[in-house]
Backbone as ProteinMPNN parsed JSONL, in Angstrom:
{"seq_chain_A": "MIMNIKFEEVSLIKNYRMINEEAYFIKMNASFESGKMYLIKGDNDKYLISKLIMNFIEPTFGTIYIGDYRLQRGKYLKNIKSLRRHIGYLPYDYDEKFNYKLVNNIFKEILYNYDYQTDKDNELVEDIIAKTGCYLDYKNEKLENLDSITRYKLYLASLLIINPEIIIVEKIINDEKIKSYLDHLAHEEGKIVIFIGNYNMQVDKTYIVKDKKLEEVKQ", "coords_chain_A": {"N_chain_A": [[0.828, -1.198, 0.001], [0.532, 2.246, -0.884], [1.625, 4.843, 1.09], [1.808, 7.728, 1.168], [2.367, 10.929, 2.673], [0.69, 13.944, 3.292], [0.584, 17.254, 4.32], [-1.778, 19.685, 4.437], [-2.33, 22.975, 4.522], [-2.169, 23.012, 7.341], [-2.869, 23.907, 10.655], [-1.912, 24.238, 14.05], [-3.202, 24.909, 17.104], [-3.178, 25.554, 20.425], [-5.669, 25.633, 22.946], [-7.607, 27.094, 21.426], [-9.18, 30.164, 20.605], [-9.315, 30.949, 23.217], [-8.291, 32.753, 26.189], [-5.783, 32.092, 26.839], [-4.625, 31.169, 24.431], [-2.403, 29.439, 22.215], [-0.283, 29.269, 19.546], [1.192, 26.795, 17.538], [1.749, 25.82, 14.935], [1.166, 27.383, 11.801], [-0.803, 27.216, 9.011], [0.621, 24.993, 7.713], [2.372, 23.334, 5.187], [3.385, 20.377, 3.594], [5.041, 17.534, 2.081], [5.537, 14.057, 2.138], [7.025, 11.429, 0.593], [6.824, 8.029, -0.534], [9.672, 5.865, -0.491], [11.679, 7.624, 0.152], [13.957, 9.446, 2.334], [13.692, 11.607, 5.109], [14.434, 14.639, 6.978], [13.561, 16.452, 9.827], [14.142, 19.456, 11.271], [14.873, 22.048, 13.765], [13.046, 24.153, 16.101], [11.636, 23.031, 19.306], [8.973, 22.42, 18.758], [8.917, 20.782, 16.587], [8.614, 18.116, 17.329], [5.929, 17.771, 17.608], [4.939, 17.134, 15.175], [5.194, 14.394, 14.602], [3.307, 13.461, 16.458], [1.011, 14.462, 15.355], [0.878, 13.006, 12.945], [0.605, 10.419, 13.943], [-1.898, 10.742, 14.943], [-2.271, 11.295, 17.656], [-2.719, 13.82, 18.494], [-4.969, 16.291, 17.202], [-5.148, 18.279, 14.154], [-5.835, 21.743, 14.348], [-6.838, 23.301, 12.275], [-7.106, 22.575, 8.733], [-5.878, 19.69, 6.84], [-4.514, 16.45, 7.134], [-3.293, 14.087, 5.066], [-2.809, 10.649, 4.885], [-1.944, 8.132, 3.034], [-4.885, 6.554, 2.29], [-6.162, 7.626, 4.392], [-7.629, 10.326, 6.249], [-6.952, 13.008, 8.249], [-8.443, 15.195, 10.399], [-9.712, 17.965, 12.364], [-11.935, 16.968, 14.831], [-12.76, 14.782, 13.421], [-13.426, 11.639, 13.801], [-11.631, 8.636, 13.752], [-12.568, 5.488, 13.047], [-11.073, 3.366, 12.397], [-8.535, 3.698, 13.595], [-6.559, 2.068, 14.671], [-5.829, 0.587, 12.503], [-4.644, 2.553, 10.898], [-2.368, 3.204, 12.479], [-1.079, 0.797, 12.382], [0.383, 0.988, 10.125], [2.515, 2.592, 10.724], [5.648, 3.018, 12.15], [6.842, 4.198, 15.081], [9.33, 5.796, 16.823], [9.713, 7.385, 19.669], [11.393, 10.252, 21.234], [11.656, 9.823, 23.962], [11.745, 7.059, 24.182], [12.706, 5.047, 25.893], [11.258, 5.044, 28.174], [8.982, 3.771, 27.595], [8.805, 1.076, 27.588], [7.04, -1.853, 28.605], [7.289, -4.323, 29.736], [9.156, -6.823, 31.559], [10.457, -8.954, 30.372], [12.071, -9.59, 27.348], [10.973, -11.142, 25.3], [8.175, -10.917, 25.668], [7.689, -8.349, 24.794], [7.897, -8.389, 21.947], [5.923, -10.325, 21.428], [3.605, -9.05, 22.282], [3.372, -6.892, 20.455], [3.045, -8.284, 18.003], [0.721, -9.711, 18.526], [-1.132, -7.635, 18.958], [-1.426, -6.61, 16.417], [-2.503, -8.642, 14.985], [-0.955, -10.685, 13.924], [-0.002, -13.989, 12.639], [0.515, -16.39, 15.075], [2.112, -18.634, 14.819], [4.275, -17.919, 13.346], [5.787, -16.321, 14.844], [8.409, -16.665, 16.078], [10.111, -16.869, 13.872], [9.789, -14.344, 12.675], [10.692, -12.654, 14.668], [13.399, -13.424, 15.021], [14.423, -12.717, 12.541], [14.115, -9.881, 12.403], [15.679, -9.158, 14.537], [18.205, -9.88, 13.667], [18.484, -8.197, 11.42], [18.558, -5.624, 12.577], [20.691, -5.739, 14.174], [20.423, -6.363, 16.79], [21.432, -8.335, 18.779], [20.539, -10.931, 20.842], [19.371, -13.19, 23.394], [16.345, -13.5, 22.957], [14.178, -14.928, 24.021], [14.723, -15.432, 26.663], [15.964, -13.263, 27.826], [16.191, -10.517, 30.11], [14.815, -7.289, 30.3], [16.004, -5.421, 32.018], [18.718, -6.14, 32.097], [19.918, -5.258, 29.835], [22.129, -3.112, 27.956], [22.153, 0.447, 27.098], [22.389, 0.845, 24.313], [21.557, -1.586, 23.231], [18.947, -1.667, 24.199], [17.858, 0.413, 22.731], [18.064, -0.58, 20.125], [16.42, -2.771, 20.418], [13.89, -1.564, 20.851], [13.513, -0.306, 18.391], [13.539, -2.557, 16.735], [11.191, -3.762, 17.634], [9.298, -2.071, 16.57], [9.686, -2.269, 13.802], [9.053, -4.853, 13.211], [6.472, -5.295, 12.378], [6.487, -4.455, 9.855], [6.08, -1.646, 8.839], [4.863, 0.962, 6.685], [5.603, 3.556, 7.03], [8.117, 5.168, 8.798], [9.095, 6.706, 11.709], [11.539, 8.377, 13.415], [12.72, 9.714, 16.297], [14.927, 9.797, 17.815], [18.271, 9.04, 17.227], [21.065, 6.731, 16.904], [24.646, 6.355, 16.674], [25.219, 4.107, 14.606], [26.218, 2.008, 12.182], [25.007, -0.231, 11.012], [22.305, 0.064, 11.678], [21.745, 2.512, 10.367], [22.265, 1.792, 7.705], [20.313, -0.108, 7.339], [17.875, 1.324, 7.609], [18.203, 3.053, 5.447], [18.073, 1.211, 3.459], [15.403, 0.317, 3.782], [13.993, 2.599, 3.0], [14.979, 3.347, 0.356], [15.163, 0.949, -1.071], [12.989, -0.682, -0.409], [10.919, 1.051, -0.467], [9.822, 2.53, 1.66], [8.705, 5.258, 3.752], [10.899, 7.202, 5.531], [11.339, 9.102, 8.313], [13.263, 11.311, 10.033], [13.384, 13.033, 13.087], [14.801, 15.732, 14.588], [17.701, 17.64, 15.621], [19.834, 16.849, 13.756], [22.813, 16.041, 11.901], [22.821, 14.788, 8.874], [22.667, 12.672, 5.976], [20.033, 12.956, 3.802], [17.06, 12.744, 1.678], [15.397, 14.947, 1.659], [15.167, 17.923, 3.567], [13.423, 19.475, 6.191], [12.683, 22.475, 8.095], [11.627, 23.64, 11.233], [10.365, 26.647, 12.179], [9.491, 29.76, 13.496], [6.749, 29.132, 13.68], [6.254, 27.791, 11.329], [6.764, 25.277, 8.769], [9.327, 24.726, 6.763], [10.913, 23.872, 3.681], [14.292, 23.068, 3.359], [16.454, 24.278, 1.084], [18.565, 22.47, -1.047]], "CA_chain_A": [[0.023, 0.001, 0.007], [1.273, 3.489, -0.91], [1.183, 5.649, 2.259], [2.366, 9.089, 1.158], [1.824, 11.879, 3.673], [0.552, 15.352, 2.823], [0.015, 18.313, 5.179], [-2.397, 20.704, 3.63], [-2.783, 24.131, 5.294], [-2.397, 22.534, 8.734], [-2.546, 24.777, 11.795], [-2.106, 23.591, 15.362], [-3.332, 25.97, 18.067], [-3.616, 25.093, 21.744], [-6.665, 26.536, 23.569], [-8.098, 28.026, 20.364], [-10.16, 31.156, 20.965], [-9.334, 31.199, 24.642], [-7.366, 33.821, 26.545], [-4.387, 31.479, 26.833], [-4.338, 30.532, 23.128], [-0.993, 29.361, 21.873], [-0.132, 28.712, 18.226], [2.387, 26.03, 17.288], [1.955, 25.852, 13.494], [0.151, 28.168, 11.041], [-0.883, 26.89, 7.587], [1.799, 24.199, 7.373], [2.262, 22.471, 4.001], [4.572, 19.511, 3.392], [4.747, 16.272, 1.485], [6.494, 12.993, 2.356], [6.741, 10.43, -0.451], [7.4, 6.695, -0.379], [10.958, 5.65, -1.099], [12.594, 8.693, 0.484], [14.3, 9.76, 3.681], [13.488, 13.038, 5.423], [14.892, 15.108, 8.254], [12.831, 17.656, 10.32], [14.974, 20.116, 12.292], [14.316, 23.314, 14.23], [12.702, 24.285, 17.509], [10.981, 21.833, 19.885], [7.626, 22.148, 18.165], [9.027, 19.744, 15.565], [8.18, 16.842, 17.832], [4.482, 17.659, 17.516], [4.601, 16.647, 13.871], [4.983, 12.957, 14.743], [2.061, 13.253, 17.18], [-0.066, 14.701, 14.363], [0.862, 11.877, 12.018], [0.069, 9.295, 14.7], [-3.258, 11.132, 15.386], [-2.334, 11.496, 19.093], [-3.367, 15.134, 18.589], [-5.618, 16.665, 15.956], [-4.895, 19.622, 13.698], [-6.885, 22.707, 14.615], [-7.374, 23.55, 10.932], [-6.375, 21.869, 7.668], [-6.042, 18.264, 6.716], [-3.355, 15.559, 6.985], [-3.594, 12.903, 4.286], [-1.876, 9.543, 5.016], [-2.548, 7.136, 2.171], [-6.317, 6.79, 2.141], [-6.714, 8.198, 5.672], [-7.717, 11.77, 6.28], [-6.981, 13.447, 9.641], [-9.005, 16.518, 10.571], [-10.285, 18.245, 13.658], [-13.304, 16.466, 15.113], [-13.07, 13.645, 12.539], [-13.043, 10.426, 14.564], [-11.248, 7.516, 12.901], [-12.945, 4.205, 13.644], [-9.973, 2.412, 12.093], [-7.258, 4.28, 14.034], [-5.57, 0.978, 14.871], [-5.358, 0.205, 11.182], [-3.699, 3.639, 10.521], [-1.098, 3.065, 13.269], [-0.423, -0.421, 11.929], [1.269, 1.353, 8.998], [3.499, 3.562, 11.199], [6.553, 2.652, 13.228], [7.2, 5.493, 15.702], [10.27, 5.746, 17.923], [9.77, 8.748, 20.31], [12.636, 10.602, 21.854], [11.693, 9.266, 25.3], [11.355, 5.686, 23.975], [13.135, 4.123, 26.958], [10.231, 5.065, 29.231], [7.754, 3.147, 27.043], [8.832, -0.396, 27.758], [6.041, -2.238, 29.579], [7.543, -5.634, 30.233], [10.473, -7.2, 32.05], [11.031, -9.937, 29.478], [12.161, -9.14, 25.935], [10.063, -11.963, 24.489], [6.861, -10.373, 25.795], [7.579, -7.105, 23.99], [7.618, -8.772, 20.603], [4.679, -11.038, 21.337], [2.506, -8.055, 22.372], [3.259, -6.182, 19.176], [2.478, -9.166, 16.976], [-0.68, -10.009, 18.898], [-1.994, -6.406, 18.761], [-1.64, -6.361, 15.0], [-3.154, -9.806, 14.429], [-0.055, -11.578, 13.16], [-0.159, -15.368, 12.974], [1.444, -16.713, 16.167], [3.026, -19.699, 14.456], [5.415, -17.3, 12.695], [6.407, -15.344, 15.794], [9.869, -16.836, 16.289], [10.782, -16.571, 12.645], [9.723, -12.868, 12.464], [11.53, -12.038, 15.7], [14.778, -13.73, 14.729], [14.748, -11.996, 11.338], [14.272, -8.465, 12.688], [16.839, -8.988, 15.434], [19.45, -9.947, 12.825], [18.549, -6.985, 10.57], [18.839, -4.411, 13.33], [21.915, -5.947, 14.933], [20.023, -6.477, 18.218], [21.677, -9.73, 19.037], [20.277, -11.265, 22.227], [18.507, -14.384, 23.567], [15.098, -12.763, 23.255], [13.251, -15.743, 24.769], [15.056, -15.476, 28.13], [16.637, -12.03, 28.252], [15.453, -9.538, 30.9], [15.102, -5.926, 29.839], [16.917, -4.709, 32.986], [20.089, -6.552, 31.935], [20.42, -4.746, 28.552], [22.677, -1.749, 27.92], [21.319, 1.44, 26.421], [22.386, 0.64, 22.863], [20.732, -2.779, 22.95], [17.571, -1.308, 24.426], [17.429, 1.217, 21.6], [17.875, -1.502, 18.987], [15.268, -3.607, 20.745], [12.665, -0.768, 20.634], [13.415, -0.096, 16.929], [13.141, -3.857, 16.193], [9.769, -4.025, 17.929], [8.518, -1.268, 15.63], [9.892, -2.697, 12.417], [8.659, -6.277, 13.015], [5.188, -5.301, 11.696], [6.767, -3.989, 8.484], [5.33, -0.468, 8.559], [5.199, 1.755, 5.467], [6.097, 4.84, 7.506], [8.998, 4.989, 9.971], [9.417, 7.991, 12.301], [12.561, 8.182, 14.428], [13.06, 10.976, 16.956], [16.278, 9.666, 18.397], [19.153, 8.122, 16.452], [22.37, 6.412, 17.493], [25.68, 6.236, 15.658], [25.361, 2.694, 14.349], [26.199, 1.883, 10.751], [24.031, -1.281, 10.603], [20.972, 0.677, 11.74], [21.657, 3.535, 9.28], [22.229, 1.102, 6.46], [19.047, -0.842, 7.226], [16.879, 2.327, 7.39], [18.41, 3.463, 4.113], [17.541, 0.12, 2.584], [13.948, 0.334, 3.865], [13.51, 3.732, 2.228], [15.329, 3.408, -1.064], [15.005, -0.306, -1.768], [11.661, -1.247, -0.118], [9.871, 2.049, -0.751], [9.206, 3.075, 2.856], [8.978, 6.675, 4.133], [11.663, 7.283, 6.769], [11.39, 10.496, 8.777], [14.045, 11.588, 11.289], [13.048, 14.329, 13.709], [15.81, 16.113, 15.531], [18.67, 18.515, 15.026], [20.948, 15.982, 13.395], [23.503, 16.302, 10.594], [22.771, 13.482, 8.194], [22.33, 12.731, 4.53], [18.68, 12.528, 3.531], [16.568, 13.195, 0.409], [14.849, 16.281, 1.859], [15.183, 18.424, 4.965], [12.523, 20.577, 6.576], [13.02, 23.127, 9.34], [10.52, 24.249, 11.983], [10.84, 27.97, 12.617], [8.468, 30.826, 13.445], [5.426, 28.513, 13.481], [6.153, 27.266, 9.956], [7.601, 24.18, 8.398], [9.841, 25.119, 5.49], [11.887, 23.053, 3.106], [15.653, 23.57, 3.23], [16.933, 24.086, -0.248], [19.879, 21.855, -1.097]], "C_chain_A": [[0.859, 1.271, 0.011], [0.739, 4.389, 0.196], [1.856, 6.984, 2.295], [1.654, 9.967, 2.161], [1.759, 13.277, 3.08], [-0.101, 16.185, 3.897], [-0.502, 19.419, 4.295], [-3.018, 21.841, 4.5], [-3.113, 23.797, 6.767], [-1.963, 23.612, 9.763], [-2.799, 23.999, 13.079], [-2.051, 24.695, 16.44], [-3.944, 25.418, 19.366], [-4.557, 26.152, 22.333], [-7.178, 27.557, 22.615], [-9.25, 28.831, 20.868], [-10.325, 31.36, 22.444], [-8.249, 32.206, 24.977], [-5.926, 33.332, 26.556], [-4.083, 30.718, 25.546], [-2.872, 30.579, 22.817], [-0.873, 28.659, 20.541], [1.226, 27.989, 18.1], [2.78, 26.024, 15.783], [0.826, 26.624, 12.861], [0.247, 27.777, 9.561], [0.371, 26.126, 7.098], [1.46, 23.298, 6.188], [3.53, 21.661, 3.837], [4.139, 18.19, 2.816], [5.902, 15.28, 1.833], [6.097, 11.803, 1.457], [7.444, 9.12, -0.123], [8.735, 6.623, -1.126], [11.983, 6.743, -0.811], [12.823, 8.836, 2.005], [14.236, 11.265, 3.916], [14.069, 13.354, 6.794], [14.089, 16.405, 8.589], [13.627, 18.228, 11.471], [14.205, 21.349, 12.77], [13.984, 23.293, 15.706], [11.918, 23.052, 18.002], [9.631, 21.5, 19.374], [7.722, 21.073, 17.112], [8.537, 18.383, 16.009], [6.678, 16.667, 17.791], [4.048, 17.097, 16.167], [4.375, 15.149, 13.9], [3.667, 12.648, 15.458], [0.85, 13.508, 16.248], [-0.22, 13.53, 13.397], [0.238, 10.64, 12.72], [-1.417, 9.493, 15.14], [-3.424, 11.072, 16.926], [-2.961, 12.863, 19.399], [-3.964, 15.462, 17.207], [-5.222, 18.031, 15.516], [-6.122, 20.515, 14.013], [-7.624, 23.092, 13.313], [-6.554, 22.756, 9.946], [-6.586, 20.39, 7.75], [-4.667, 17.585, 6.538], [-3.824, 14.317, 6.258], [-2.458, 11.864, 4.491], [-2.437, 8.38, 4.226], [-4.008, 7.514, 1.938], [-6.961, 7.371, 3.382], [-6.691, 9.71, 5.585], [-7.915, 12.202, 7.736], [-7.385, 14.896, 9.671], [-9.535, 16.711, 11.997], [-11.686, 17.717, 13.76], [-13.71, 15.304, 14.244], [-12.536, 12.342, 13.204], [-12.747, 9.285, 13.611], [-11.634, 6.204, 13.584], [-11.786, 3.226, 13.507], [-8.607, 3.01, 12.458], [-6.181, 3.242, 14.195], [-4.975, 0.624, 13.537], [-4.375, 1.274, 10.664], [-2.328, 3.402, 11.172], [-0.368, 1.772, 12.939], [0.583, -0.098, 10.827], [2.432, 2.263, 9.429], [4.349, 2.963, 12.328], [7.142, 3.925, 13.841], [8.1, 5.26, 16.905], [10.374, 7.134, 18.515], [11.074, 9.015, 20.965], [12.795, 9.965, 23.227], [11.282, 7.766, 25.253], [11.611, 4.763, 25.139], [12.132, 4.07, 28.085], [8.985, 4.276, 28.816], [7.737, 1.625, 27.159], [7.919, -0.84, 28.882], [6.361, -3.586, 30.235], [8.999, -5.832, 30.749], [11.22, -8.13, 31.087], [10.991, -9.474, 28.042], [11.133, -9.87, 25.081], [8.624, -11.388, 24.505], [6.618, -9.111, 24.969], [7.209, -7.421, 22.54], [6.302, -9.46, 20.453], [3.456, -10.08, 21.444], [2.245, -7.368, 21.041], [2.609, -7.052, 18.114], [1.053, -9.519, 17.24], [-1.606, -8.851, 18.616], [-2.32, -6.173, 17.312], [-1.998, -7.617, 14.243], [-2.218, -10.611, 13.515], [-0.243, -13.031, 13.609], [0.931, -15.803, 13.978], [2.452, -17.792, 15.795], [4.262, -19.188, 13.711], [6.154, -16.346, 13.616], [7.921, -15.505, 15.845], [10.648, -16.467, 15.037], [10.876, -15.05, 12.403], [10.685, -12.207, 13.416], [13.042, -12.213, 15.363], [15.247, -12.919, 13.5], [14.996, -10.531, 11.654], [15.421, -8.204, 13.651], [18.119, -9.007, 14.665], [19.55, -8.681, 12.002], [18.935, -5.728, 11.313], [20.129, -4.566, 14.181], [21.617, -6.035, 16.432], [20.169, -7.91, 18.643], [21.483, -10.042, 20.494], [19.423, -12.535, 22.242], [17.113, -13.842, 24.005], [14.085, -13.585, 24.037], [13.494, -15.735, 26.264], [15.582, -14.202, 28.664], [15.663, -11.131, 29.035], [15.811, -8.143, 30.43], [16.102, -5.188, 30.721], [18.382, -5.044, 32.816], [20.694, -5.953, 30.615], [21.01, -3.374, 28.697], [21.851, -0.836, 27.062], [21.249, 1.251, 24.928], [21.492, -0.542, 22.488], [19.292, -2.441, 23.15], [17.023, -0.441, 23.264], [17.138, 0.299, 20.397], [16.64, -2.405, 19.164], [13.958, -2.833, 20.465], [12.489, -0.601, 19.115], [12.962, -1.443, 16.3], [11.697, -4.154, 16.442], [8.868, -3.199, 17.076], [8.527, -1.816, 14.236], [9.348, -4.133, 12.167], [7.326, -6.354, 12.321], [5.27, -4.756, 10.296], [5.946, -2.755, 8.116], [5.782, 0.235, 7.312], [5.829, 3.069, 5.84], [6.906, 4.595, 8.782], [9.416, 6.352, 10.436], [10.376, 7.747, 13.471], [12.984, 9.544, 15.012], [14.404, 10.954, 17.655], [17.081, 8.629, 17.605], [20.461, 7.86, 17.226], [23.36, 6.206, 16.358], [25.967, 4.762, 15.468], [25.195, 2.445, 12.863], [25.192, 0.831, 10.268], [22.631, -0.715, 10.595], [20.754, 1.66, 10.584], [21.48, 2.849, 7.953], [20.852, 0.414, 6.247], [17.899, 0.183, 6.963], [17.0, 2.9, 5.971], [17.854, 2.451, 3.145], [16.01, 0.141, 2.602], [13.319, 1.45, 3.02], [13.727, 3.526, 0.708], [15.187, 2.06, -1.811], [13.608, -0.914, -1.552], [10.556, -0.198, -0.187], [9.19, 2.596, 0.488], [9.471, 4.63, 2.922], [9.712, 6.617, 5.468], [11.798, 8.77, 7.135], [12.196, 10.535, 10.07], [13.637, 12.976, 11.804], [14.076, 14.635, 14.78], [16.862, 16.964, 14.853], [19.988, 17.756, 14.742], [21.589, 16.448, 12.047], [23.616, 14.973, 9.888], [22.344, 13.674, 6.761], [20.924, 12.155, 4.326], [18.249, 13.088, 2.147], [16.006, 14.623, 0.514], [14.834, 16.654, 3.33], [14.193, 19.535, 5.102], [13.037, 21.19, 7.881], [11.807, 23.821, 9.925], [11.025, 25.532, 12.565], [9.703, 28.948, 12.487], [7.113, 30.264, 13.089], [5.194, 28.001, 12.121], [7.071, 26.075, 9.812], [8.013, 24.449, 6.943], [10.923, 24.14, 4.981], [13.238, 23.755, 2.999], [16.181, 23.266, 1.869], [18.345, 23.518, -0.284], [20.854, 22.658, -1.94]], "O_chain_A": [[1.792, 1.391, 0.805], [-0.458, 4.671, 0.244], [2.423, 7.365, 3.319], [0.477, 9.766, 2.458], [2.705, 13.723, 2.43], [-1.206, 15.878, 4.344], [0.237, 20.012, 3.508], [-4.073, 21.672, 5.113], [-4.126, 24.21, 7.333], [-0.848, 24.132, 9.72], [-3.747, 23.221, 13.189], [-1.014, 25.322, 16.658], [-5.059, 24.896, 19.387], [-4.314, 27.356, 22.249], [-7.198, 28.749, 22.92], [-10.182, 28.304, 21.474], [-11.345, 31.88, 22.895], [-7.382, 32.487, 24.149], [-4.987, 34.089, 26.308], [-3.356, 29.725, 25.572], [-2.176, 31.558, 23.086], [-1.335, 27.525, 20.419], [2.262, 28.514, 18.507], [3.943, 26.195, 15.42], [-0.321, 26.549, 13.302], [1.283, 27.993, 8.933], [1.071, 26.571, 6.189], [0.441, 22.608, 6.167], [4.632, 22.202, 3.931], [3.005, 17.757, 3.025], [7.076, 15.649, 1.816], [4.996, 11.261, 1.555], [8.515, 9.105, 0.483], [8.919, 7.204, -2.195], [13.035, 6.791, -1.449], [12.008, 8.411, 2.824], [14.647, 12.074, 3.084], [14.187, 12.482, 7.655], [13.962, 17.308, 7.762], [13.78, 17.592, 12.514], [13.111, 21.668, 12.304], [14.559, 22.521, 16.473], [11.586, 22.158, 17.224], [9.174, 20.37, 19.546], [6.699, 20.486, 16.757], [8.096, 17.579, 15.188], [6.183, 15.547, 17.922], [2.917, 16.634, 16.024], [3.434, 14.67, 13.268], [2.984, 11.685, 15.109], [-0.184, 12.849, 16.356], [-1.337, 13.122, 13.078], [-0.563, 9.92, 12.123], [-2.075, 8.572, 15.623], [-4.518, 10.84, 17.44], [-3.635, 13.043, 20.413], [-3.502, 14.957, 16.184], [-4.973, 18.896, 16.355], [-7.27, 20.076, 13.946], [-8.851, 23.188, 13.273], [-5.45, 22.311, 10.257], [-7.341, 19.884, 8.58], [-3.785, 18.114, 5.861], [-4.659, 13.571, 6.771], [-1.286, 12.182, 4.29], [-3.336, 7.695, 4.714], [-4.33, 8.605, 1.469], [-8.173, 7.585, 3.417], [-5.834, 10.295, 4.923], [-8.895, 11.827, 8.38], [-6.746, 15.738, 9.041], [-9.77, 15.748, 12.727], [-12.528, 17.974, 12.9], [-14.858, 14.864, 14.294], [-11.346, 12.033, 13.146], [-13.561, 8.999, 12.734], [-11.056, 5.86, 14.615], [-11.55, 2.382, 14.371], [-7.638, 2.846, 11.717], [-5.015, 3.498, 13.893], [-3.772, 0.385, 13.425], [-3.368, 0.924, 10.049], [-1.291, 3.401, 10.509], [0.832, 1.657, 13.188], [1.54, -0.847, 10.627], [3.245, 2.66, 8.594], [3.823, 2.468, 13.325], [7.873, 4.65, 13.165], [7.705, 4.62, 17.879], [11.047, 7.993, 17.946], [11.82, 8.075, 21.239], [13.902, 9.605, 23.628], [10.583, 7.272, 26.138], [10.859, 3.817, 25.372], [12.155, 3.132, 28.882], [8.046, 4.134, 29.6], [6.733, 0.984, 26.85], [7.983, -0.299, 29.986], [5.723, -3.936, 31.227], [9.912, -5.085, 30.397], [12.447, -8.099, 30.998], [9.952, -9.008, 27.574], [10.493, -9.258, 24.226], [7.946, -11.379, 23.478], [5.506, -8.845, 24.513], [6.314, -6.795, 21.972], [5.6, -9.232, 19.467], [2.432, -10.279, 20.79], [1.115, -7.266, 20.564], [1.715, -6.597, 17.401], [0.248, -9.622, 16.314], [-2.713, -9.03, 18.107], [-3.364, -5.605, 16.991], [-1.833, -7.687, 13.025], [-2.631, -11.14, 12.484], [-0.585, -13.302, 14.759], [2.121, -15.597, 13.739], [3.53, -17.864, 16.387], [5.196, -19.953, 13.472], [7.062, -15.638, 13.179], [8.641, -14.523, 15.662], [11.703, -15.837, 15.111], [11.915, -14.544, 11.98], [11.42, -11.298, 13.029], [13.824, -11.265, 15.422], [16.399, -12.484, 13.468], [16.004, -9.98, 11.211], [16.061, -7.154, 13.591], [19.036, -8.24, 14.961], [20.644, -8.127, 11.897], [19.578, -4.847, 10.741], [20.577, -3.613, 14.82], [22.506, -5.795, 17.249], [19.185, -8.621, 18.845], [22.188, -9.48, 21.332], [18.828, -12.906, 21.23], [16.777, -13.747, 25.185], [13.201, -13.006, 24.669], [12.582, -16.0, 27.048], [15.653, -14.047, 29.883], [14.49, -11.0, 28.684], [16.981, -7.846, 30.188], [16.938, -4.429, 30.232], [19.232, -4.318, 33.331], [21.879, -6.151, 30.346], [20.496, -2.546, 29.45], [20.941, -1.287, 26.367], [20.2, 1.461, 24.32], [20.749, -0.471, 21.509], [18.454, -2.872, 22.357], [15.86, -0.569, 22.881], [16.095, 0.407, 19.752], [15.937, -2.742, 18.212], [13.022, -3.398, 19.9], [11.372, -0.752, 18.621], [12.095, -1.451, 15.427], [11.022, -4.728, 15.588], [7.724, -3.6, 16.862], [7.501, -1.831, 13.556], [9.21, -4.549, 11.017], [7.032, -7.382, 11.711], [4.253, -4.607, 9.618], [5.177, -2.812, 7.157], [6.941, 0.129, 6.913], [6.54, 3.653, 5.022], [6.457, 3.92, 9.708], [10.027, 7.103, 9.675], [10.059, 7.003, 14.399], [13.529, 10.398, 14.311], [14.938, 11.996, 18.035], [16.629, 7.512, 17.357], [20.885, 8.652, 18.067], [22.973, 5.92, 15.225], [26.87, 4.221, 16.106], [24.104, 2.659, 12.333], [24.588, 1.003, 9.21], [21.854, -0.95, 9.67], [19.719, 1.64, 9.917], [20.644, 3.259, 7.147], [20.322, 0.371, 5.137], [17.026, -0.103, 6.143], [15.98, 3.202, 5.353], [17.241, 2.8, 2.136], [15.381, -0.003, 1.553], [12.264, 1.271, 2.412], [12.786, 3.533, -0.085], [15.101, 2.039, -3.039], [13.101, -1.597, -2.441], [9.384, -0.519, 0.013], [8.067, 3.09, 0.387], [10.336, 5.172, 2.235], [9.202, 6.045, 6.431], [12.309, 9.573, 6.355], [11.858, 9.884, 11.058], [13.56, 13.945, 11.048], [14.212, 13.898, 15.756], [16.915, 17.01, 13.623], [21.034, 17.971, 15.354], [20.976, 17.129, 11.225], [24.424, 14.127, 10.269], [21.749, 14.685, 6.386], [20.672, 10.994, 4.648], [19.01, 13.828, 1.524], [16.125, 15.41, -0.425], [14.537, 15.841, 4.205], [14.113, 20.428, 4.258], [13.724, 20.535, 8.664], [11.058, 24.498, 9.222], [11.979, 25.544, 13.342], [9.015, 28.966, 11.466], [6.392, 30.849, 12.281], [4.044, 27.78, 11.744], [8.005, 25.873, 10.587], [7.192, 24.411, 6.027], [11.74, 23.649, 5.76], [13.306, 24.914, 2.591], [16.345, 22.097, 1.52], [19.234, 24.041, 0.389], [22.013, 22.269, -2.082]]}, "name": "protein", "num_of_chains": 1, "seq": "MIMNIKFEEVSLIKNYRMINEEAYFIKMNASFESGKMYLIKGDNDKYLISKLIMNFIEPTFGTIYIGDYRLQRGKYLKNIKSLRRHIGYLPYDYDEKFNYKLVNNIFKEILYNYDYQTDKDNELVEDIIAKTGCYLDYKNEKLENLDSITRYKLYLASLLIINPEIIIVEKIINDEKIKSYLDHLAHEEGKIVIFIGNYNMQVDKTYIVKDKKLEEVKQ"}
């Protein structure tokens, strides 16, 4: 499925029409196409973009198109789980999101929630562990015994195991295997890969968040 993303005249305003109104974005326009890597830099409001794509928050005005989905203010999505099935999202504070003590349970929950066949669990897990360089005994390992790098790779692997069309990463590590795999997912498998953060890295297109706008950085 093609899951291109388009922001069309999107504004995000907290407490709209109230005395404590606060604007984050005004008439934001942007496009993210399959098969490309993107970087969003700028002030801290940039992290709200991933929340908008995930539909954790709604745009105050405008429309966000994600494949056949349309996100608007007051438009309830009955199939929100289906939308999020297409998105792998690694937030900056990912390490606070682990819910289990055992690594195996993390993968099993993800696969169960998205209706994967359980008889393929082990094969899927072993494959994604190898691809991300997250080498561990996932059936017996305890989360508390893992170092920070392995925990990062584990979280990323748990996102990618469902083969999402859109991958959003707010925190990156200096790991060539991870970078190479994300590059492969974008340019060889046609995924959208979006990095959010003030990083210096090679991508197809860079946007910057500044003065309540999202603008493309000309190469």
